[in-house]
Amino acid sequence: MKKFGFSVLTATMLVLAGCSTPSIQKSTAIEEWHGRFSITLLKDGKADRNSGTFLLTSSTEQKELILKGPLGSNAATLTENSDGAVLAISNEEPIKARRSQEITERVIGAPLDLTDLVDWLSSKKDAQQSEKELAASGWELTAERNSENKLTRIVMKRQESYRTPAVTLILLPR
């Protein structure tokens, strides 16, 4: 997989490790968050950094995360529905699995589930519950909120191990 595609997926999956601002726009049964992301992968002292914009949409039928590079071109799309999950990266074979966390673990070495991410962003899960769940899978979560209790910055970090890179994902929702 290309380096950029790998970094983009990592950023999106962790939903939090760089700089991004989530904004929630609710329409008829579709929730939407968009903003900026930044991701850094560190393995054996070498850093791979990428940034861009993200769009995460959720309905009862499907969740979709679209990552775009700094110039606005589509870099990766991760889709999950009742049929499974698919990661599409330009000019590459799609990666398929039963759940999104299986794809993120395969691509960046760390599981990140789109459903859990949506639940947390939409406040269906409180921050403490989310932090415990993320910690159980090796993630450390820090969230900043404004005076209206809206998310303004999410930082997710995962330490390097013998088989996985260190990952920092920052989301800045708008």
GROMACS .gro file of C-alpha atoms in nm:
model
  174
    1MET     CA    1   0.000   0.000   0.000
    2LYS     CA    2   0.130   0.345  -0.076
    3LYS     CA    3   0.267   0.550   0.212
    4PHE     CA    4   0.010   0.824   0.171
    5GLY     CA    5  -0.283   0.584   0.167
    6PHE     CA    6  -0.145   0.417   0.478
    7SER     CA    7  -0.114   0.747   0.659
    8VAL     CA    8  -0.454   0.869   0.551
    9LEU     CA    9  -0.623   0.553   0.677
   10THR     CA   10  -0.439   0.577   1.004
   11ALA     CA   11  -0.548   0.932   1.056
   12THR     CA   12  -0.904   0.860   0.988
   13MET     CA   13  -0.925   0.544   1.185
   14LEU     CA   14  -0.794   0.677   1.500
   15VAL     CA   15  -1.014   0.969   1.464
   16LEU     CA   16  -0.791   1.152   1.685
   17ALA     CA   17  -0.427   1.213   1.652
   18GLY     CA   18  -0.326   1.520   1.476
   19CYS     CA   19  -0.537   1.823   1.439
   20SER     CA   20  -0.896   1.814   1.336
   21THR     CA   21  -1.215   1.984   1.429
   22PRO     CA   22  -1.541   1.789   1.419
   23SER     CA   23  -1.863   1.950   1.330
   24ILE     CA   24  -2.193   1.780   1.354
   25GLN     CA   25  -2.463   1.847   1.103
   26LYS     CA   26  -2.775   1.643   1.147
   27SER     CA   27  -3.016   1.590   0.866
   28THR     CA   28  -3.277   1.324   0.810
   29ALA     CA   29  -3.119   1.029   0.990
   30ILE     CA   30  -2.771   1.106   0.861
   31GLU     CA   31  -2.506   1.242   1.095
   32GLU     CA   32  -2.203   1.415   0.951
   33TRP     CA   33  -1.870   1.532   1.091
   34HIS     CA   34  -1.605   1.709   0.890
   35GLY     CA   35  -1.283   1.890   0.959
   36ARG     CA   36  -0.909   1.862   0.935
   37PHE     CA   37  -0.685   1.576   1.038
   38SER     CA   38  -0.317   1.524   1.092
   39ILE     CA   39  -0.150   1.188   1.140
   40THR     CA   40   0.200   1.085   1.229
   41LEU     CA   41   0.328   0.727   1.216
   42LEU     CA   42   0.660   0.663   1.388
   43LYS     CA   43   0.843   0.333   1.345
   44ASP     CA   44   1.210   0.267   1.416
   45GLY     CA   45   1.281   0.640   1.445
   46LYS     CA   46   1.130   0.725   1.105
   47ALA     CA   47   0.825   0.951   1.089
   48ASP     CA   48   0.558   0.948   0.818
   49ARG     CA   49   0.334   1.256   0.843
   50ASN     CA   50   0.021   1.340   0.647
   51SER     CA   51  -0.267   1.579   0.681
   52GLY     CA   52  -0.580   1.679   0.501
   53THR     CA   53  -0.955   1.690   0.550
   54PHE     CA   54  -1.203   1.426   0.655
   55LEU     CA   55  -1.575   1.365   0.616
   56LEU     CA   56  -1.742   1.103   0.835
   57THR     CA   57  -2.106   1.020   0.768
   58SER     CA   58  -2.330   0.780   0.954
   59SER     CA   59  -2.678   0.645   0.895
   60THR     CA   60  -2.850   0.335   1.028
   61GLU     CA   61  -2.740   0.151   0.713
   62GLN     CA   62  -2.381   0.268   0.666
   63LYS     CA   63  -2.079   0.455   0.803
   64GLU     CA   64  -1.831   0.617   0.566
   65LEU     CA   65  -1.505   0.796   0.624
   66ILE     CA   66  -1.355   0.994   0.336
   67LEU     CA   67  -1.002   1.128   0.366
   68LYS     CA   68  -0.866   1.389   0.129
   69GLY     CA   69  -0.511   1.510   0.090
   70PRO     CA   70  -0.398   1.868   0.144
   71LEU     CA   71  -0.489   1.961  -0.214
   72GLY     CA   72  -0.839   1.815  -0.189
   73SER     CA   73  -0.797   1.494  -0.387
   74ASN     CA   74  -0.960   1.178  -0.250
   75ALA     CA   75  -0.695   0.971  -0.075
   76ALA     CA   76  -0.901   0.695   0.087
   77THR     CA   77  -1.259   0.595   0.161
   78LEU     CA   78  -1.351   0.350   0.436
   79THR     CA   79  -1.709   0.222   0.422
   80GLU     CA   80  -1.882  -0.012   0.667
   81ASN     CA   81  -2.233  -0.160   0.641
   82SER     CA   82  -2.409  -0.489   0.713
   83ASP     CA   83  -2.217  -0.655   0.428
   84GLY     CA   84  -1.878  -0.571   0.581
   85ALA     CA   85  -1.612  -0.303   0.547
   86VAL     CA   86  -1.414  -0.185   0.243
   87LEU     CA   87  -1.117   0.047   0.218
   88ALA     CA   88  -1.077   0.205  -0.125
   89ILE     CA   89  -0.754   0.385  -0.209
   90SER     CA   90  -0.693   0.535  -0.552
   91ASN     CA   91  -0.523   0.298  -0.797
   92GLU     CA   92  -0.513   0.008  -0.550
   93GLU     CA   93  -0.714  -0.307  -0.489
   94PRO     CA   94  -0.986  -0.251  -0.228
   95ILE     CA   95  -0.925  -0.408   0.112
   96LYS     CA   96  -1.225  -0.595   0.250
   97ALA     CA   97  -1.305  -0.730   0.597
   98ARG     CA   98  -1.599  -0.802   0.825
   99ARG     CA   99  -1.547  -0.483   1.030
  100SER     CA  100  -1.364  -0.154   0.990
  101GLN     CA  101  -1.139  -0.222   1.288
  102GLU     CA  102  -0.998  -0.527   1.109
  103ILE     CA  103  -0.897  -0.308   0.815
  104THR     CA  104  -0.739  -0.041   1.032
  105GLU     CA  105  -0.547  -0.303   1.226
  106ARG     CA  106  -0.423  -0.458   0.902
  107VAL     CA  107  -0.325  -0.123   0.749
  108ILE     CA  108  -0.188   0.076   1.044
  109GLY     CA  109  -0.139  -0.195   1.303
  110ALA     CA  110  -0.408  -0.062   1.538
  111PRO     CA  111  -0.782  -0.132   1.552
  112LEU     CA  112  -1.023   0.160   1.514
  113ASP     CA  113  -1.393   0.093   1.468
  114LEU     CA  114  -1.609   0.343   1.274
  115THR     CA  115  -1.919   0.259   1.481
  116ASP     CA  116  -1.735   0.331   1.806
  117LEU     CA  117  -1.603   0.653   1.660
  118VAL     CA  118  -1.950   0.768   1.552
  119ASP     CA  119  -2.098   0.675   1.892
  120TRP     CA  120  -1.832   0.878   2.069
  121LEU     CA  121  -1.856   1.184   1.841
  122SER     CA  122  -2.235   1.188   1.865
  123SER     CA  123  -2.216   1.164   2.247
  124LYS     CA  124  -2.385   0.822   2.253
  125LYS     CA  125  -2.083   0.720   2.461
  126ASP     CA  126  -1.937   0.943   2.725
  127ALA     CA  127  -1.570   1.036   2.721
  128GLN     CA  128  -1.476   0.810   3.014
  129GLN     CA  129  -1.638   0.504   2.854
  130SER     CA  130  -1.467   0.580   2.523
  131GLU     CA  131  -1.131   0.634   2.689
  132LYS     CA  132  -1.157   0.296   2.866
  133GLU     CA  133  -1.249   0.118   2.543
  134LEU     CA  134  -0.969   0.288   2.350
  135ALA     CA  135  -0.719   0.220   2.627
  136ALA     CA  136  -0.812  -0.149   2.613
  137SER     CA  137  -0.705  -0.152   2.248
  138GLY     CA  138  -0.386   0.044   2.320
  139TRP     CA  139  -0.504   0.401   2.250
  140GLU     CA  140  -0.477   0.709   2.468
  141LEU     CA  141  -0.748   0.970   2.405
  142THR     CA  142  -0.756   1.340   2.484
  143ALA     CA  143  -1.056   1.552   2.388
  144GLU     CA  144  -1.096   1.928   2.415
  145ARG     CA  145  -1.438   2.092   2.427
  146ASN     CA  146  -1.548   2.453   2.411
  147SER     CA  147  -1.774   2.634   2.658
  148GLU     CA  148  -2.078   2.484   2.479
  149ASN     CA  149  -1.936   2.133   2.535
  150LYS     CA  150  -1.874   2.078   2.163
  151LEU     CA  151  -1.566   1.886   2.056
  152THR     CA  152  -1.296   2.113   1.920
  153ARG     CA  153  -0.992   1.885   1.917
  154ILE     CA  154  -0.941   1.512   1.954
  155VAL     CA  155  -0.598   1.360   1.997
  156MET     CA  156  -0.546   0.985   1.986
  157LYS     CA  157  -0.208   0.827   2.051
  158ARG     CA  158  -0.079   0.475   2.040
  159GLN     CA  159   0.272   0.380   2.150
  160GLU     CA  160   0.512   0.192   1.925
  161SER     CA  161   0.552  -0.180   1.988
  162TYR     CA  162   0.764  -0.445   1.825
  163ARG     CA  163   0.500  -0.497   1.553
  164THR     CA  164   0.317  -0.166   1.524
  165PRO     CA  165   0.417   0.196   1.469
  166ALA     CA  166   0.346   0.475   1.713
  167VAL     CA  167   0.043   0.666   1.587
  168THR     CA  168  -0.076   1.015   1.666
  169LEU     CA  169  -0.406   1.124   1.513
  170ILE     CA  170  -0.551   1.471   1.559
  171LEU     CA  171  -0.899   1.567   1.449
  172LEU     CA  172  -1.022   1.923   1.438
  173PRO     CA  173  -1.397   1.918   1.372
  174ARG     CA  174  -1.567   2.217   1.216
   0.00000   0.00000   0.00000
